[in-house]
mmCIF file of C-alpha atoms in Angstrom:
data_model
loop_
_atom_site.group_PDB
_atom_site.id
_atom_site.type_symbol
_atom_site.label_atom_id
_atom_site.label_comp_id
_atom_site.label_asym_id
_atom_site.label_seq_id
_atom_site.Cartn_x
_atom_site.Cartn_y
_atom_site.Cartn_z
ATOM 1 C CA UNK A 165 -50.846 -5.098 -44.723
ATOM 2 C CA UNK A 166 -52.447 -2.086 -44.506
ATOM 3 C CA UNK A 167 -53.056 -0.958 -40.604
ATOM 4 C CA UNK A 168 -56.459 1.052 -41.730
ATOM 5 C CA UNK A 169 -57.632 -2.528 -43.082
ATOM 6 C CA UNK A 170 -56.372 -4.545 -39.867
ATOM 7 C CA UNK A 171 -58.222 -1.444 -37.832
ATOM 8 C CA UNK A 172 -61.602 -2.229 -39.695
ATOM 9 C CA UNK A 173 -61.489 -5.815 -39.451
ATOM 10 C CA UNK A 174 -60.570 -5.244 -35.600
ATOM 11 C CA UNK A 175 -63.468 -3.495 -35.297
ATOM 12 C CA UNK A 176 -66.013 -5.899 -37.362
ATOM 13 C CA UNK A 177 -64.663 -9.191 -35.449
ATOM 14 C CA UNK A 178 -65.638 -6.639 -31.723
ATOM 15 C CA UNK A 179 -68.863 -5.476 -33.352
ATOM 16 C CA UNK A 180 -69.737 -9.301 -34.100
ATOM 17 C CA UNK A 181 -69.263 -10.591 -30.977
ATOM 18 C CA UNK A 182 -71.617 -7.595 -29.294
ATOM 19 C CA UNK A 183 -73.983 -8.106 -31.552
ATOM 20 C CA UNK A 184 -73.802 -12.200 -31.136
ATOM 21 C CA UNK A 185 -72.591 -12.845 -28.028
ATOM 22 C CA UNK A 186 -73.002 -9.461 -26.035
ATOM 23 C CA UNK A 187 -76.386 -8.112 -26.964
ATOM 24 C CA UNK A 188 -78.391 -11.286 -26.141
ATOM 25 C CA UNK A 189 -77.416 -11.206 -22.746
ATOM 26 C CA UNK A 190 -78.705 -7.817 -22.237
ATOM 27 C CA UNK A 191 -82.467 -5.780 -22.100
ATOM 28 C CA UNK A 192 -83.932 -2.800 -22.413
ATOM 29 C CA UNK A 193 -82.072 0.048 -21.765
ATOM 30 C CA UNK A 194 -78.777 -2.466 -22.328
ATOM 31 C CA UNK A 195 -79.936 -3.607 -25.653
ATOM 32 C CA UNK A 196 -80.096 -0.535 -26.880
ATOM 33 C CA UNK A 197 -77.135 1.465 -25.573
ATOM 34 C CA UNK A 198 -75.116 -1.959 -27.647
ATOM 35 C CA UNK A 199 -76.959 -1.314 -30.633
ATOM 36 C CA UNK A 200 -76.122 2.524 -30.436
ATOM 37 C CA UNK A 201 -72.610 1.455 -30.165
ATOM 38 C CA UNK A 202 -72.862 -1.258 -32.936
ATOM 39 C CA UNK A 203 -74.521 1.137 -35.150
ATOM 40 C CA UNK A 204 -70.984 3.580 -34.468
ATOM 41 C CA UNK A 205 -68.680 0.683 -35.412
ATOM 42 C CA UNK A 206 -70.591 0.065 -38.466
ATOM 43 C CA UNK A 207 -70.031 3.251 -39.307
ATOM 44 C CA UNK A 208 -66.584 3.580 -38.969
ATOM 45 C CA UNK A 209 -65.782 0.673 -40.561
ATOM 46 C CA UNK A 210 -67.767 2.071 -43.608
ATOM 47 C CA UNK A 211 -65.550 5.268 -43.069
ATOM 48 C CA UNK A 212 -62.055 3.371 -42.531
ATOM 49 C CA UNK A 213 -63.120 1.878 -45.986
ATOM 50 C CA UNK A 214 -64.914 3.842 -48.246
ATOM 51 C CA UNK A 215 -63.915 7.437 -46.513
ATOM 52 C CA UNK A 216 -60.880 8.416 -48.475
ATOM 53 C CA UNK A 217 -62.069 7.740 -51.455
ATOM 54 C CA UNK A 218 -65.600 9.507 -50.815
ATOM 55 C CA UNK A 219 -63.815 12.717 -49.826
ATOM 56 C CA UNK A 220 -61.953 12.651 -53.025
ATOM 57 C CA UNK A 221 -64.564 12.739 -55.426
ATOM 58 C CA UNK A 222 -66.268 15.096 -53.390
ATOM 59 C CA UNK A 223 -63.107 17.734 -54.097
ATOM 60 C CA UNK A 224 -63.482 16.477 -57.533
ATOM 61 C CA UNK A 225 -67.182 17.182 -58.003
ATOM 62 C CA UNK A 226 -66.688 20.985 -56.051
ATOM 63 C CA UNK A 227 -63.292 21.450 -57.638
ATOM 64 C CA UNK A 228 -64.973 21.011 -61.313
ATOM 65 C CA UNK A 229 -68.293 22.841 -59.960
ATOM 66 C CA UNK A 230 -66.604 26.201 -58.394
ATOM 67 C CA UNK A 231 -63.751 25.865 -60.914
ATOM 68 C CA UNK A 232 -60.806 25.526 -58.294
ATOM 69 C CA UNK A 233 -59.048 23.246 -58.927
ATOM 70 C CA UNK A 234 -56.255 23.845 -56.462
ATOM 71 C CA UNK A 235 -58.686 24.966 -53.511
ATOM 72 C CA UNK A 236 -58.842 22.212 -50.234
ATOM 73 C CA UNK A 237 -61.744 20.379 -49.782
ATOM 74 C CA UNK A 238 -62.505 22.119 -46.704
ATOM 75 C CA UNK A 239 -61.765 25.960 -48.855
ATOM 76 C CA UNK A 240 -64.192 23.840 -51.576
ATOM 77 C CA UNK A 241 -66.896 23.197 -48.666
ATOM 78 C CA UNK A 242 -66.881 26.424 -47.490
ATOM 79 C CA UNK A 243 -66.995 28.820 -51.029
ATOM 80 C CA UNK A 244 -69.898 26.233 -51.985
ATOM 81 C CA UNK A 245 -71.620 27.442 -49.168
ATOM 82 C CA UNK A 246 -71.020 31.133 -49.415
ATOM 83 C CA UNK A 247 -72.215 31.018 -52.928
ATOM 84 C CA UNK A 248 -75.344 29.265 -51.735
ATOM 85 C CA UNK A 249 -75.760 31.485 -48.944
ATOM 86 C CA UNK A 250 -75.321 34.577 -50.976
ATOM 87 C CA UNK A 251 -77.777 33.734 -54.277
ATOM 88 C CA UNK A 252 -74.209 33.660 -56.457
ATOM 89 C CA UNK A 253 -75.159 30.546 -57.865
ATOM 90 C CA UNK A 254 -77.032 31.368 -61.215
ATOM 91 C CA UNK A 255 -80.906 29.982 -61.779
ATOM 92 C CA UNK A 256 -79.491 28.580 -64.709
ATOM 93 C CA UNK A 257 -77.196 26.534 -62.641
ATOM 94 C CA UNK A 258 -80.295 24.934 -60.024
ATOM 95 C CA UNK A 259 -80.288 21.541 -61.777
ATOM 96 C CA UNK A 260 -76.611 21.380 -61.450
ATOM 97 C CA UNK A 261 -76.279 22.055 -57.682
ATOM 98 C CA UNK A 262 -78.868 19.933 -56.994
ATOM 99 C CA UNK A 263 -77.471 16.867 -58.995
ATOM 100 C CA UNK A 264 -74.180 18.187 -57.140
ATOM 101 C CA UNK A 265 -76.039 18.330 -53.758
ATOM 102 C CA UNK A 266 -77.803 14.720 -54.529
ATOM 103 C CA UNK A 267 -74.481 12.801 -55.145
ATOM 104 C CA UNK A 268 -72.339 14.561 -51.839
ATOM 105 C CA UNK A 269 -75.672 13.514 -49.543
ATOM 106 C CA UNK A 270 -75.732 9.946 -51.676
ATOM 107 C CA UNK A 271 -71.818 9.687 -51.121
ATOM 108 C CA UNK A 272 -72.209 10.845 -47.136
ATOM 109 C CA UNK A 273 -75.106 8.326 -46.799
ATOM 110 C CA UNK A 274 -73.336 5.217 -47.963
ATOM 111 C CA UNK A 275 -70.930 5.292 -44.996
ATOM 112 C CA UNK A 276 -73.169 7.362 -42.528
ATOM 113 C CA UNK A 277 -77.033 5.394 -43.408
ATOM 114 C CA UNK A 278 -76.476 2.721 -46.276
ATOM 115 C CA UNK A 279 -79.679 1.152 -45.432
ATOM 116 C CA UNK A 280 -81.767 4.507 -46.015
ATOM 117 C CA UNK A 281 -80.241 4.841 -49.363
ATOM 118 C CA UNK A 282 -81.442 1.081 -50.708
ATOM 119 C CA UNK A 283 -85.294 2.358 -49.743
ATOM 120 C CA UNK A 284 -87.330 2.493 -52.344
ATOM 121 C CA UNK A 285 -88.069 5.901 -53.829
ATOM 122 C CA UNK A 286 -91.703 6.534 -54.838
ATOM 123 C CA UNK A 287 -92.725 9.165 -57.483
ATOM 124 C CA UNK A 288 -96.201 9.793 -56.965
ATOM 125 C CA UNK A 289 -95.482 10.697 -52.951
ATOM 126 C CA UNK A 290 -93.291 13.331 -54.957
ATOM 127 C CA UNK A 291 -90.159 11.404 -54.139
ATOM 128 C CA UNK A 292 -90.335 10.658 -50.757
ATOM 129 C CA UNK A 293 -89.139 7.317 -49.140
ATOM 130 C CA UNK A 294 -91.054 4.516 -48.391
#
């Protein structure tokens, strides 16, 4: 057994019993401090699980975008935003970063705000959430 998958389900079992036994028994200021910390374990359970995999398509995606393929994630992160930075990134290529820049913020989202990605995106308010 993986200990990554015996750390997440550690941490689902403790954030289950604060939100089901713990959290009733508290108020206001209480309440929410455990639902801050809930909210944390969620997320790093969502990181102990889909993390690894998230970061490697992201060097996938930059690799194939900056064409370096042996460059770090982290040397990938930071030449993608040098090039932004300094207008080296060609008009042609807008659509491209910003289907680039749409999947990394979709990818980060899943483990960091899952819920904000499954809201409904309307057109005619350009886009925009509901």
């Amino acid at each position: 057994m993986s200990y990554l998958a015996a750390t997440g389900d550690l941490l689902a079992v403790a954030r289950a019993a604060l939100r089901e036994r713990l959290v009733p028994r508290l108020d206001g200021e209480g309440r929410y401090d455990a639902a801050m910390v809930g909210n944390a374990m969620a997320i790093v359970i969502r990181e102990l699980e889909l993390g690894e995999a998230a970061r490697a398509a992201e060097r996938r995606l930059l690799a194939r975008f900056l064409d370096s393929p042996q460059a770090t994630l982290p040397e990938l992160r930071a030449s993608l935003c040098r090039e932004l930075r300094s207008g080296a990134i060609q008009q042609e290529r807008s659509s491209e970063v910003a289907a680039l820049l749409r999947e990394l913020v979709h990818a980060r989202l899943a483990i960091s705000n899952p819920d904000y990605l499954a809201q409904e995106v309307s057109p005619a308010d350009g886009g925009h959430r509901s």
